[in-house]
Coordinates of C-alpha atoms in Angstrom, one line a residue:
Chain A
M87 CA 24.8 10.5 -23.4
T88 CA 26.7 11.9 -20.5
D89 CA 26.6 9.0 -18.1
P90 CA 29.5 8.3 -15.8
V91 CA 29.9 5.1 -17.7
S92 CA 33.4 4.2 -16.4
G93 CA 35.5 5.0 -13.4
P94 CA 38.9 6.5 -13.3
T95 CA 40.5 3.1 -13.8
G96 CA 38.4 2.6 -16.9
A97 CA 36.6 -0.4 -15.4
P98 CA 33.4 -1.1 -17.3
P99 CA 30.2 -0.2 -15.5
L100 CA 28.5 -2.8 -13.4
L101 CA 25.4 -2.5 -15.5
E102 CA 25.0 -0.5 -18.7
L103 CA 22.0 0.0 -20.9
D104 CA 23.0 1.5 -24.2
H105 CA 20.0 2.9 -26.2
V106 CA 17.9 -0.1 -25.1
R107 CA 14.5 -0.4 -26.7
K108 CA 12.0 -3.2 -26.0
S109 CA 8.8 -3.6 -27.9
F110 CA 6.1 -6.3 -27.7
S111 CA 3.9 -7.3 -30.6
S112 CA 0.2 -7.6 -29.9
G113 CA -3.2 -7.4 -31.5
V114 CA -4.7 -9.3 -34.4
G115 CA -1.9 -11.2 -36.2
R116 CA 0.5 -9.6 -33.7
R117 CA 1.0 -6.7 -36.1
E118 CA 0.7 -4.0 -33.5
S119 CA 3.7 -3.1 -31.5
V120 CA 3.8 -1.7 -28.0
V121 CA 7.0 0.0 -27.1
A122 CA 7.6 -0.7 -23.4
V123 CA 11.1 0.6 -23.1
D124 CA 12.2 3.3 -25.5
D125 CA 15.8 4.3 -26.0
V126 CA 17.0 4.0 -22.5
T127 CA 20.6 4.7 -21.7
L128 CA 22.0 4.4 -18.2
A129 CA 24.9 3.0 -16.2
L130 CA 25.6 1.9 -12.7
P131 CA 29.3 2.3 -11.7
S132 CA 31.4 -0.7 -10.7
E133 CA 33.8 1.1 -8.3
R134 CA 31.3 1.7 -5.6
P135 CA 27.9 0.3 -4.7
V136 CA 24.8 2.4 -5.4
I137 CA 21.1 2.1 -5.1
A138 CA 19.6 3.5 -8.2
A139 CA 15.8 3.9 -8.3
I140 CA 13.8 3.4 -11.5
A141 CA 10.6 5.3 -10.6
G142 CA 7.5 5.4 -12.7
E143 CA 3.8 4.6 -12.7
S144 CA 2.1 1.6 -14.1
G145 CA 2.8 1.2 -17.8
S146 CA 6.0 3.3 -17.6
G147 CA 8.0 0.3 -18.6
K148 CA 9.9 0.0 -15.3
S149 CA 9.2 -3.7 -14.7
T150 CA 10.2 -4.4 -18.3
L151 CA 13.4 -2.6 -17.6
G152 CA 13.9 -4.8 -14.6
H153 CA 13.3 -8.0 -16.6
L154 CA 15.9 -6.8 -19.2
A155 CA 18.5 -6.2 -16.5
L156 CA 17.9 -9.7 -15.2
G157 CA 18.4 -11.1 -18.6
L158 CA 14.8 -12.5 -18.6
L159 CA 14.0 -10.5 -21.7
S160 CA 16.3 -9.4 -24.5
P161 CA 16.3 -5.9 -25.9
T162 CA 14.7 -5.4 -29.3
E163 CA 17.3 -2.8 -30.0
G164 CA 20.4 -1.5 -28.2
R165 CA 22.8 -3.2 -25.9
L166 CA 22.7 -4.3 -22.3
R167 CA 26.1 -5.1 -20.6
F168 CA 27.0 -6.5 -17.3
R169 CA 30.6 -5.6 -16.3
G170 CA 31.4 -4.9 -19.9
Q171 CA 29.9 -8.1 -21.4
T172 CA 26.7 -8.3 -23.3
V173 CA 24.1 -9.9 -21.1
G174 CA 22.8 -12.3 -23.8
D175 CA 26.3 -13.6 -24.4
L176 CA 26.9 -14.0 -20.7
I177 CA 23.8 -16.0 -20.2
R178 CA 24.8 -18.3 -23.1
T179 CA 28.4 -18.8 -21.9
D180 CA 28.3 -18.5 -18.2
G181 CA 24.6 -18.4 -17.3
L182 CA 25.0 -19.9 -13.8
E183 CA 27.5 -17.3 -12.7
F184 CA 25.4 -14.4 -14.1
R185 CA 22.4 -15.8 -12.3
R186 CA 24.3 -15.7 -9.1
Q187 CA 25.7 -12.3 -9.6
V188 CA 22.4 -10.7 -10.5
Q189 CA 19.6 -11.5 -8.1
A190 CA 15.9 -10.6 -8.1
I191 CA 13.6 -9.6 -5.4
F192 CA 10.0 -9.3 -6.6
Q193 CA 6.9 -7.6 -5.4
D194 CA 5.1 -10.7 -4.1
P195 CA 7.5 -13.1 -2.4
A196 CA 4.7 -15.7 -2.4
D197 CA 5.1 -16.0 -6.2
V198 CA 8.6 -17.2 -5.7
F199 CA 7.9 -20.1 -3.3
N200 CA 6.6 -23.4 -4.5
P201 CA 3.7 -24.1 -2.2
F202 CA 4.5 -27.8 -2.0
Y203 CA 8.0 -27.4 -0.7
R204 CA 9.1 -26.1 2.7
V205 CA 10.6 -22.7 2.6
D206 CA 14.0 -24.3 3.1
H207 CA 13.9 -25.2 -0.6
V208 CA 14.9 -21.6 -1.5
F209 CA 18.3 -22.3 0.0
A210 CA 18.9 -25.4 -2.1
M211 CA 20.8 -23.3 -4.5
L212 CA 23.7 -23.2 -2.1
G213 CA 24.8 -26.6 -3.3
R214 CA 24.2 -25.7 -6.9
F215 CA 26.3 -22.6 -6.7
R216 CA 28.9 -24.5 -4.5
L217 CA 28.8 -21.8 -2.0
A218 CA 29.2 -24.0 1.0
A219 CA 32.0 -26.6 1.6
S220 CA 29.7 -29.0 3.4
A221 CA 26.1 -29.6 4.2
G222 CA 26.7 -28.7 7.8
E223 CA 28.4 -25.4 6.9
G224 CA 25.6 -24.6 4.5
R225 CA 23.0 -25.1 7.2
E226 CA 24.9 -22.8 9.5
Q227 CA 25.2 -20.2 6.8
V228 CA 21.5 -20.3 6.2
R229 CA 20.8 -19.9 9.9
S230 CA 23.1 -16.9 10.3
A231 CA 21.6 -15.3 7.2
L232 CA 18.1 -15.7 8.6
R233 CA 19.2 -14.2 11.9
A234 CA 20.8 -11.3 10.0
V235 CA 17.3 -10.4 8.6
G236 CA 15.6 -10.8 12.0
L237 CA 14.1 -14.2 11.4
D238 CA 14.4 -17.0 14.0
P239 CA 15.8 -20.0 12.1
D240 CA 13.9 -22.5 14.3
R241 CA 10.6 -20.8 13.7
T242 CA 11.2 -20.3 10.0
L243 CA 12.9 -23.4 8.6
G244 CA 10.6 -26.3 8.0
R245 CA 7.5 -24.2 7.4
Y246 CA 5.5 -23.7 4.2
A247 CA 5.3 -20.4 2.4
H248 CA 1.6 -19.9 3.3
E249 CA 2.6 -20.0 7.0
L250 CA 4.7 -16.9 6.6
S251 CA 3.5 -13.3 6.5
G252 CA 4.4 -11.2 3.5
G253 CA 7.1 -9.4 5.5
Q254 CA 8.6 -12.6 6.7
A255 CA 8.6 -14.1 3.2
Q256 CA 10.3 -11.0 1.8
R257 CA 12.9 -11.1 4.6
L258 CA 13.5 -14.8 3.7
M259 CA 14.2 -13.8 0.1
I260 CA 16.7 -11.1 1.4
A261 CA 18.4 -13.8 3.5
R262 CA 18.7 -15.9 0.4
V263 CA 20.2 -13.0 -1.5
L264 CA 22.7 -12.4 1.4
L265 CA 24.0 -16.0 0.9
L266 CA 24.5 -15.6 -2.8
K267 CA 26.7 -12.5 -2.4
P268 CA 25.6 -11.0 -5.8
R269 CA 27.0 -7.9 -7.3
L270 CA 23.6 -6.5 -8.3
I271 CA 20.0 -6.9 -7.1
V272 CA 17.0 -6.0 -9.1
A273 CA 14.3 -5.2 -6.6
D274 CA 10.9 -4.8 -8.3
E275 CA 8.5 -3.1 -5.9
P276 CA 9.8 -5.2 -2.9
V277 CA 7.8 -3.3 -0.3
S278 CA 4.5 -2.5 -2.1
M279 CA 2.7 -5.5 -0.5
V280 CA 4.0 -5.3 3.0
D281 CA 2.6 -3.3 5.9
A282 CA 4.1 0.1 6.8
S283 CA 5.8 -1.1 10.0
M284 CA 7.6 -3.9 8.0
R285 CA 8.4 -1.7 5.1
V286 CA 11.0 0.3 7.0
A287 CA 12.9 -2.9 8.1
I288 CA 13.1 -4.1 4.5
L289 CA 14.2 -0.8 3.1
D290 CA 16.9 -0.6 5.9
A291 CA 18.0 -4.1 4.9
M292 CA 18.5 -2.9 1.4
V293 CA 20.7 0.0 2.5
E294 CA 22.7 -2.5 4.6
L295 CA 23.2 -4.8 1.7
K296 CA 24.8 -1.9 -0.1
D297 CA 26.8 -0.5 2.8
K298 CA 28.1 -3.7 4.3
L299 CA 28.2 -6.1 1.4
G300 CA 28.8 -3.7 -1.4
V301 CA 25.9 -4.8 -3.4
S302 CA 24.3 -2.4 -5.9
I303 CA 20.6 -2.3 -6.2
L304 CA 18.3 -1.3 -9.0
Y305 CA 15.2 -0.3 -7.1
I306 CA 12.1 -0.4 -9.2
T307 CA 9.2 1.4 -7.7
H308 CA 6.2 3.6 -8.1
D309 CA 6.7 5.1 -4.7
L310 CA 8.9 8.2 -4.7
A311 CA 8.9 8.5 -0.9
T312 CA 10.6 5.1 -0.5
A313 CA 12.9 5.8 -3.4
Y314 CA 13.9 9.0 -1.6
R315 CA 14.7 7.1 1.5
V316 CA 17.0 4.6 0.0
S317 CA 18.3 5.6 -3.4
D318 CA 21.4 7.6 -4.3
E319 CA 20.4 8.1 -7.9
I320 CA 17.0 8.2 -9.6
F321 CA 15.7 7.7 -13.1
I322 CA 12.1 8.9 -13.7
L323 CA 10.6 6.7 -16.4
H324 CA 7.5 7.9 -18.3
R325 CA 6.0 5.9 -21.2
G326 CA 9.2 3.9 -21.6
R327 CA 11.6 6.9 -21.6
I328 CA 13.8 8.4 -19.0
V329 CA 12.5 11.9 -18.6
E330 CA 14.7 13.0 -15.7
R331 CA 17.8 11.6 -14.0
G332 CA 20.2 12.7 -11.3
S333 CA 21.0 12.4 -7.7
T334 CA 17.8 11.5 -5.9
R335 CA 17.9 14.5 -3.6
A336 CA 18.5 17.0 -6.4
V337 CA 15.7 15.5 -8.6
I338 CA 13.1 15.5 -5.8
A339 CA 14.1 18.9 -4.5
S340 CA 14.1 20.6 -7.9
P341 CA 12.5 18.6 -10.6
V342 CA 12.7 20.1 -14.1
D343 CA 10.7 17.9 -16.3
P344 CA 6.9 18.7 -16.2
Y345 CA 5.9 15.1 -15.7
T346 CA 8.4 14.7 -12.8
R347 CA 7.0 17.9 -11.3
Q348 CA 3.5 16.6 -11.5
L349 CA 4.5 13.3 -10.0
I350 CA 6.2 14.9 -7.0
A351 CA 3.4 17.3 -6.5
S352 CA 1.0 14.3 -6.2
V353 CA 2.9 12.5 -3.5
P354 CA 0.9 12.9 -0.3
E355 CA 2.9 14.2 2.7
P356 CA 2.3 12.4 6.0
D357 CA 1.5 15.7 7.7
P358 CA -1.9 17.3 7.8
D359 CA -0.2 20.7 7.8
I360 CA 1.5 20.2 4.5
R361 CA -1.1 19.9 1.9
W362 CA -0.7 18.4 -1.6
G363 CA 1.6 20.8 -3.5
G364 CA 1.1 22.2 -7.0
P365 CA -2.1 22.7 -8.9
P366 CA -4.6 19.9 -8.9
D367 CA -5.2 18.0 -12.1
D368 CA -8.3 19.5 -13.6
S369 CA -8.2 17.9 -17.0
P370 CA -11.6 16.5 -18.0
N371 CA -11.8 12.8 -17.3
G372 CA -8.8 12.9 -15.1
T373 CA -5.4 11.7 -16.1
P374 CA -5.2 9.0 -18.7
D375 CA -3.5 6.1 -17.1
G376 CA -1.4 5.5 -20.1
P377 CA -1.0 2.3 -22.0
G378 CA -0.3 -0.5 -19.5
V379 CA 2.1 -3.2 -20.5
A380 CA 1.2 -6.3 -18.6
L381 CA 3.9 -8.7 -18.0
S382 CA 3.7 -11.7 -15.8
Q383 CA 6.4 -12.2 -13.3
P384 CA 8.5 -15.3 -13.7
A385 CA 7.0 -18.0 -11.5
A386 CA 10.1 -18.9 -9.7
V387 CA 13.7 -17.7 -9.2
R388 CA 15.9 -20.7 -9.3
Chain B
M178 CA -19.3 -1.6 30.3
I179 CA -15.6 -1.1 30.7
T180 CA -14.9 1.4 28.0
E181 CA -14.8 4.8 29.6
L182 CA -15.5 7.5 27.1
P183 CA -15.8 11.2 27.7
A184 CA -19.2 12.7 27.3
S185 CA -18.3 14.1 23.8
E186 CA -17.5 10.6 22.6
R187 CA -19.9 8.5 24.6
P188 CA -22.1 6.8 22.1
G189 CA -25.7 7.6 22.4
S190 CA -25.2 10.8 24.4
V191 CA -24.2 12.9 21.5
G192 CA -26.8 14.8 19.4
A193 CA -24.4 15.7 16.6
T194 CA -23.5 12.4 15.1
V195 CA -24.6 10.9 11.8
L196 CA -23.4 7.5 12.7
T197 CA -22.7 5.9 16.1
V198 CA -21.0 2.6 16.5
E199 CA -21.1 1.1 19.9
D200 CA -19.2 -2.0 21.2
L201 CA -19.1 -3.7 17.8
R202 CA -17.8 -7.2 17.8
V203 CA -17.3 -9.4 14.8
S204 CA -15.8 -12.8 14.7
Y205 CA -14.9 -15.4 12.1
E206 CA -15.7 -19.0 13.1
R207 CA -13.6 -21.8 11.9
R208 CA -14.1 -25.5 12.7
D209 CA -12.5 -25.4 16.1
D210 CA -11.3 -21.9 16.2
R211 CA -12.7 -18.4 16.5
L212 CA -11.0 -15.2 15.3
V213 CA -12.3 -12.0 16.7
A214 CA -11.8 -9.5 13.8
V215 CA -13.4 -6.5 15.4
D216 CA -13.5 -6.2 19.2
G217 CA -15.4 -3.6 21.1
L218 CA -15.2 -0.9 18.5
S219 CA -17.0 2.3 19.4
F220 CA -16.9 5.7 17.6
G221 CA -19.1 8.4 16.2
V222 CA -19.1 10.3 12.9
A223 CA -20.1 13.9 12.9
P224 CA -22.1 15.6 10.1
G225 CA -19.9 16.5 7.2
E226 CA -16.9 14.9 8.9
V227 CA -14.3 12.7 7.2
L228 CA -13.2 10.0 9.6
G229 CA -10.1 8.0 8.6
L230 CA -10.0 4.4 9.8
V231 CA -6.5 3.0 9.4
G232 CA -4.7 -0.1 10.3
E233 CA -2.4 -2.7 8.8
S234 CA -3.6 -5.9 7.1
G235 CA -5.7 -7.9 9.5
S236 CA -6.5 -5.0 11.8
G237 CA -10.2 -5.4 11.2
K238 CA -10.8 -2.1 9.4
S239 CA -12.6 -3.6 6.3
T240 CA -14.5 -6.0 8.5
A241 CA -15.7 -3.1 10.6
A242 CA -16.9 -1.2 7.5
M243 CA -18.8 -4.3 6.2
A244 CA -20.3 -4.8 9.7
I245 CA -21.6 -1.2 9.8
L246 CA -23.6 -2.0 6.7
R247 CA -24.5 -5.5 8.0
L248 CA -22.7 -7.0 5.0
V249 CA -20.6 -9.5 6.9
R250 CA -21.0 -12.9 5.4
P251 CA -20.5 -16.3 7.0
P252 CA -18.2 -17.6 8.5
G253 CA -18.1 -14.0 9.7
R254 CA -20.7 -13.1 12.4
I255 CA -21.6 -9.9 14.1
E256 CA -21.7 -11.0 17.7
R257 CA -22.9 -7.8 19.3
G258 CA -23.0 -4.0 19.1
R259 CA -25.2 -1.2 17.9
V260 CA -24.8 0.8 14.7
T261 CA -27.2 3.8 14.8
L262 CA -27.9 5.9 11.7
G263 CA -30.8 8.3 11.7
G264 CA -32.2 6.7 14.9
V265 CA -32.3 3.2 13.4
D266 CA -30.0 0.4 14.6
L267 CA -28.8 -1.1 11.4
L268 CA -27.9 -4.4 13.1
T269 CA -31.4 -5.1 14.1
A270 CA -33.4 -3.3 11.4
D271 CA -35.7 -5.4 9.3
P272 CA -34.5 -6.3 5.8
A273 CA -36.8 -3.8 4.1
A274 CA -35.7 -0.9 6.3
L275 CA -32.1 -1.9 5.8
R276 CA -32.5 -2.0 2.1
R277 CA -34.0 1.5 2.1
I278 CA -31.1 2.8 4.3
R279 CA -28.3 1.3 2.2
W280 CA -27.5 3.6 -0.7
R281 CA -30.0 6.3 0.3
E282 CA -28.6 7.0 3.7
V283 CA -25.3 5.3 3.6
A284 CA -23.4 4.3 0.4
L285 CA -20.4 2.0 0.1
I286 CA -17.5 2.3 -2.3
P287 CA -16.1 -1.2 -1.7
Q288 CA -12.5 -2.2 -2.1
G289 CA -11.6 -2.8 -5.7
S290 CA -15.0 -1.4 -6.8
M291 CA -13.6 0.0 -10.0
N292 CA -13.0 -3.6 -11.1
S293 CA -16.5 -4.7 -10.1
L294 CA -18.4 -2.6 -12.6
N295 CA -20.6 -4.7 -14.9
P296 CA -18.4 -5.2 -18.0
V297 CA -21.3 -5.5 -20.4
M298 CA -23.2 -2.4 -19.3
R299 CA -22.5 1.2 -20.3
A300 CA -21.3 3.4 -17.4
G301 CA -24.4 5.7 -17.6
D302 CA -26.8 2.7 -17.5
Q303 CA -25.1 1.4 -14.3
I304 CA -25.5 4.8 -12.6
A305 CA -29.1 5.0 -13.8
D306 CA -29.7 1.5 -12.5
A307 CA -28.5 2.5 -9.0
I308 CA -31.0 5.4 -9.1
T309 CA -34.0 3.5 -10.4
A310 CA -33.4 0.4 -8.2
H311 CA -34.0 2.6 -5.1
E312 CA -36.3 5.2 -6.4
G313 CA -38.3 3.3 -8.9
R314 CA -38.4 3.9 -12.6
G315 CA -38.7 7.6 -13.2
D316 CA -38.9 9.7 -16.3
G317 CA -36.1 8.5 -18.6
A318 CA -35.0 12.0 -19.6
T319 CA -34.8 13.1 -15.9
V320 CA -32.7 10.1 -15.0
R321 CA -30.4 10.8 -18.0
Q322 CA -30.0 14.4 -16.8
R323 CA -29.2 13.3 -13.3
V324 CA -26.6 10.8 -14.7
A325 CA -25.0 13.7 -16.7
T326 CA -24.9 15.9 -13.6
L327 CA -23.4 13.1 -11.5
L328 CA -20.7 12.5 -14.1
D329 CA -19.9 16.2 -14.2
S330 CA -19.7 16.2 -10.4
V331 CA -16.9 13.7 -10.6
R332 CA -15.2 15.6 -13.4
L333 CA -16.1 13.1 -16.1
G334 CA -17.5 14.2 -19.5
A335 CA -21.0 13.4 -20.5
D336 CA -19.7 11.0 -23.2
V337 CA -18.5 8.6 -20.5
A338 CA -22.2 7.6 -20.0
H339 CA -22.0 5.8 -23.3
R340 CA -18.8 3.9 -22.7
Y341 CA -18.2 0.4 -21.3
P342 CA -15.9 -0.1 -18.3
H343 CA -13.1 -1.5 -20.4
E344 CA -13.0 1.7 -22.4
L345 CA -12.3 3.7 -19.2
S346 CA -9.0 4.0 -17.3
G347 CA -8.8 2.9 -13.7
G348 CA -9.2 6.5 -12.5
M349 CA -12.2 7.0 -14.7
R350 CA -13.8 3.8 -13.5
Q351 CA -13.3 4.8 -9.9
R352 CA -14.9 8.2 -10.6
V353 CA -17.9 6.3 -12.0
C354 CA -18.1 4.4 -8.7
I355 CA -18.0 7.7 -6.8
A356 CA -20.9 9.0 -9.0
M357 CA -22.9 5.8 -8.2
A358 CA -22.2 6.1 -4.5
T359 CA -23.3 9.7 -4.4
A360 CA -26.3 9.3 -6.7
L361 CA -28.9 9.1 -4.0
D362 CA -27.5 11.9 -1.8
P363 CA -26.4 9.7 1.1
R364 CA -25.7 11.1 4.5
L365 CA -22.7 8.9 4.9
V366 CA -20.2 7.4 2.4
I367 CA -18.0 4.5 3.4
A368 CA -15.0 4.2 1.1
D369 CA -12.7 1.2 1.4
E370 CA -9.3 2.0 0.0
P371 CA -10.9 4.0 -2.8
T372 CA -7.6 5.0 -4.5
S373 CA -5.3 2.2 -3.5
A374 CA -4.9 0.6 -7.0
L375 CA -4.3 3.9 -8.7
D376 CA -1.1 5.7 -9.7
V377 CA -0.1 8.6 -7.6
V378 CA -1.1 11.3 -10.0
T379 CA -4.5 9.7 -10.6
Q380 CA -4.8 8.9 -6.9
R381 CA -4.6 12.6 -6.0
A382 CA -7.1 13.6 -8.6
V383 CA -9.6 10.9 -7.6
A384 CA -9.1 11.6 -3.9
E385 CA -9.8 15.3 -4.5
T386 CA -12.9 14.4 -6.5
L387 CA -14.1 12.2 -3.8
L388 CA -13.7 14.9 -1.1
D389 CA -15.4 17.5 -3.4
A390 CA -18.4 15.1 -4.1
T391 CA -19.0 14.4 -0.4
H392 CA -18.5 18.0 0.7
R393 CA -21.0 19.1 -1.9
L394 CA -23.6 16.7 -0.5
R395 CA -22.6 17.8 3.0
A396 CA -22.2 14.0 3.6
S397 CA -19.9 12.4 6.1
M398 CA -17.4 9.9 5.1
I399 CA -15.5 7.0 6.6
L400 CA -12.3 6.6 4.7
I401 CA -10.7 3.2 5.2
G402 CA -7.0 2.9 4.3
H403 CA -3.5 1.8 5.1
D404 CA -1.7 4.8 3.7
L405 CA -1.1 7.3 6.5
A406 CA 0.1 10.0 4.1
L407 CA -3.1 9.9 2.1
Q408 CA -5.1 10.0 5.3
A409 CA -3.2 13.1 6.4
Q410 CA -4.3 14.8 3.3
M411 CA -8.0 13.7 3.4
V412 CA -9.4 13.3 6.9
D413 CA -10.6 15.5 9.7
R414 CA -10.3 12.8 12.4
L415 CA -8.2 9.6 12.4
A416 CA -8.9 6.3 14.1
V417 CA -6.1 3.7 14.3
M418 CA -7.0 0.1 14.6
R419 CA -4.8 -2.8 15.6
R420 CA -5.9 -6.5 15.9
G421 CA -9.6 -5.6 15.9
R422 CA -9.3 -2.8 18.5
L423 CA -9.2 0.9 18.4
V424 CA -5.9 2.1 19.8
E425 CA -6.2 5.8 19.2
I426 CA -8.7 8.2 17.8
G427 CA -8.6 12.0 17.6
P428 CA -8.4 15.1 15.4
V429 CA -6.0 14.3 12.5
R430 CA -3.4 17.0 13.6
A431 CA -3.4 15.7 17.2
V432 CA -2.9 12.1 16.2
F433 CA -0.1 13.0 13.7
H434 CA 1.7 15.6 15.8
R435 CA 1.1 14.3 19.3
P436 CA 0.6 10.5 18.9
V437 CA 0.3 8.8 22.3
H438 CA -0.1 5.1 21.8
P439 CA 3.2 3.2 21.1
Y440 CA 1.6 1.5 18.1
T441 CA 0.5 4.8 16.5
R442 CA 4.0 6.1 17.0
I443 CA 5.5 3.1 15.3
L444 CA 3.2 3.5 12.3
L445 CA 4.0 7.2 12.0
T446 CA 7.7 6.8 12.1
A447 CA 7.4 4.1 9.4
V448 CA 5.9 6.4 6.8
P449 CA 8.5 7.6 4.4
S450 CA 8.4 11.2 3.2
I451 CA 9.9 13.2 0.4
R452 CA 9.9 16.3 2.4
D453 CA 11.3 14.9 5.6
P454 CA 13.8 12.3 4.3
D455 CA 15.4 11.5 7.6
G456 CA 12.1 11.5 9.5
K457 CA 13.3 14.3 11.8
R458 CA 9.9 15.9 12.1
R459 CA 8.1 12.6 12.8
K460 CA 10.8 11.5 15.3
A461 CA 10.3 14.8 17.1
W462 CA 6.5 14.1 17.3
V463 CA 7.0 10.7 18.9
A464 CA 10.0 11.6 21.2
G465 CA 9.6 12.1 24.9
Q466 CA 7.1 9.3 25.5
G467 CA 8.1 6.7 28.1
D468 CA 8.3 3.1 27.2
D469 CA 7.7 1.6 30.6
S470 CA 4.7 -0.7 30.2
A471 CA 4.6 -2.2 33.7
R472 CA 2.2 0.7 34.2
C473 CA 0.2 2.6 31.8
F474 CA 2.2 5.5 30.3
L475 CA -0.5 7.8 31.5
G476 CA 0.6 7.1 35.1
A477 CA -1.8 8.0 37.8
A478 CA -4.6 8.8 35.3
C479 CA -5.0 5.1 34.7
V480 CA -6.8 2.9 37.1
Q481 CA -6.4 -0.3 35.1
D482 CA -4.1 -3.0 36.2
R483 CA -2.3 -5.5 34.0
A484 CA -4.3 -8.5 35.0
T485 CA -7.7 -7.1 34.0
A486 CA -6.3 -5.4 30.9
A487 CA -5.3 -8.7 29.4
E488 CA -8.9 -10.0 29.8
A489 CA -10.9 -7.0 29.1
R490 CA -11.0 -4.3 26.4
P491 CA -8.5 -1.6 27.3
L492 CA -9.7 1.7 28.8
M493 CA -9.8 4.6 26.4
H494 CA -8.1 7.6 28.0
D495 CA -9.0 11.1 27.0
V496 CA -5.9 13.2 26.5
G497 CA -7.7 16.3 25.4
E498 CA -9.6 17.7 22.3
G499 CA -11.5 14.5 21.9
H500 CA -8.2 12.6 21.4
L501 CA -8.6 9.2 23.0
V502 CA -6.0 6.5 23.5
A503 CA -6.3 2.9 24.5
C504 CA -4.4 1.9 27.6
P505 CA -1.4 -0.1 26.3
I506 CA -1.2 -2.3 29.4
G507 CA -1.6 -5.9 28.5
E508 CA -0.3 -5.2 25.0
G509 CA 3.3 -5.7 26.0
D510 CA 6.1 -3.2 26.1
H511 CA 7.4 -1.0 23.3
A512 CA 10.0 -3.6 22.2
S513 CA 7.5 -6.4 21.9
L514 CA 5.1 -4.1 20.1
W515 CA 7.9 -3.6 17.5
T516 CA 8.4 -7.3 17.2
A517 CA 4.7 -7.9 16.9
A518 CA 4.4 -5.3 14.2
H519 CA 7.2 -7.0 12.4
D520 CA 6.0 -10.5 12.5

């Protein structure tokens, strides 16, 4: 593969997937095997922060890829390295540090909150990771992080998750990530459940995380338009394989792979004068949706 | 009646509408609280027209659709309004008349309908059921032939009739729902987020099938959704709802290219595009509008003052071509609209 796997200094990539394959057994006696991620090789550089989009439809394996990057799943074949070290080894030897450096933002922020705790609980990790010298300093850090994402600390802290809107909950999770100062964020459909007017604010917050804090983001999405807005590089995933990759602008402007072309032609343009491009799909029975690989999200990020 | 509508839009005075909704108000009662979900909604749908009804979550768009069909369930309650279809007010029609009108005159494709097919019944039998339930049991062969024709009209093979829902993909199940909704040649189809759970490639194919099927019947459609890009591709006229009220309605090109209400402009600038990455085109559309809310941005054209606006439903201003905009007085200035949209 011809990935820019290492910079001029020879520093190992921030995240590197080397011929990664992940299959799940299913069916009677678990004898059938579903391949969710198939021979994926990619790398995010360590010298500069990037937002890399993993774009694909349901069943493409994009969420499995995200779970692999977070170390929540281990690859069936191939290697996954974070800053040169195998992720599985890292978790065994220095799990806490890996869990700080690689953070997750999921589709439904409500999944992350324990309904019986006040939302303040998501900041309890400050003590665990020893990020604040004192309780008072920790509280002030939390308040300033909340303000940074446009939340009023006095109107947010002390509330329960169900009292927050989806957009507020997602911004709270971004505030949490701000405090942890990770190297990498895996954001799995972070805006697919929030309203349009909120979506822009969250996408802008992601770009700010990259530009101001130097955090790289693996942005997993089905939505090419938002990927186009925020990402520097894009990987188009189809049935577990990367079918096209490159700079986001180049791939969207001149896709080569037939599937990528069809995907881009299907994205509706928010302008009544620019109609859906490309030939419509005329195959009988429409497009098969492909084998879906259902995976539950982890219940909580600790 | 405060709402000031031009003759072309004034409910009741128009010959050429299939459906007329006048001053519809729906609320949800809680123990000591009442939430007005739809407030003073008025619009008409012309023959063969596709009207988009958009809004963010909680805007009342789905409640409005259910109210049109009188399908609001407690604690929801239709407080007032008229919904006229073929000369009959659906909100006061007797149950027998209402039953006749539903499906035959107006069909609903509810939200998540593709997941509400009967799992133990073959797709063809479910479509046949929709026909015989309303027309009585006809000749079996004729019904089977109609099912085959309907499946073909939604680009499904005849073999799909013999398959169970779990044997069909999401896109195929949604096509079955479209076939059921169009089975009795309705004059109006109400589709609530009909493609929202589908992948983008399937979404386009199903959306085009839905438009084909309604065009072929010369039926009108109310398309409820939150995705403005999808609406741009599908509708003739667009109505924007916010907090139960209509804020802007007009021909789709007028609303997209010359949005007037601050909230519409916020929504439009928030839509990402792969052909307009920096949003230059949309920023140009919304530029040049004043943000001074102490008076209505329409200036002298508006006679409403702030005090009455907070109490009453806002006036609808006609800005031309049947493009109507709610007076934003009483809704706060541009900055607070942003905040409200973000909270």
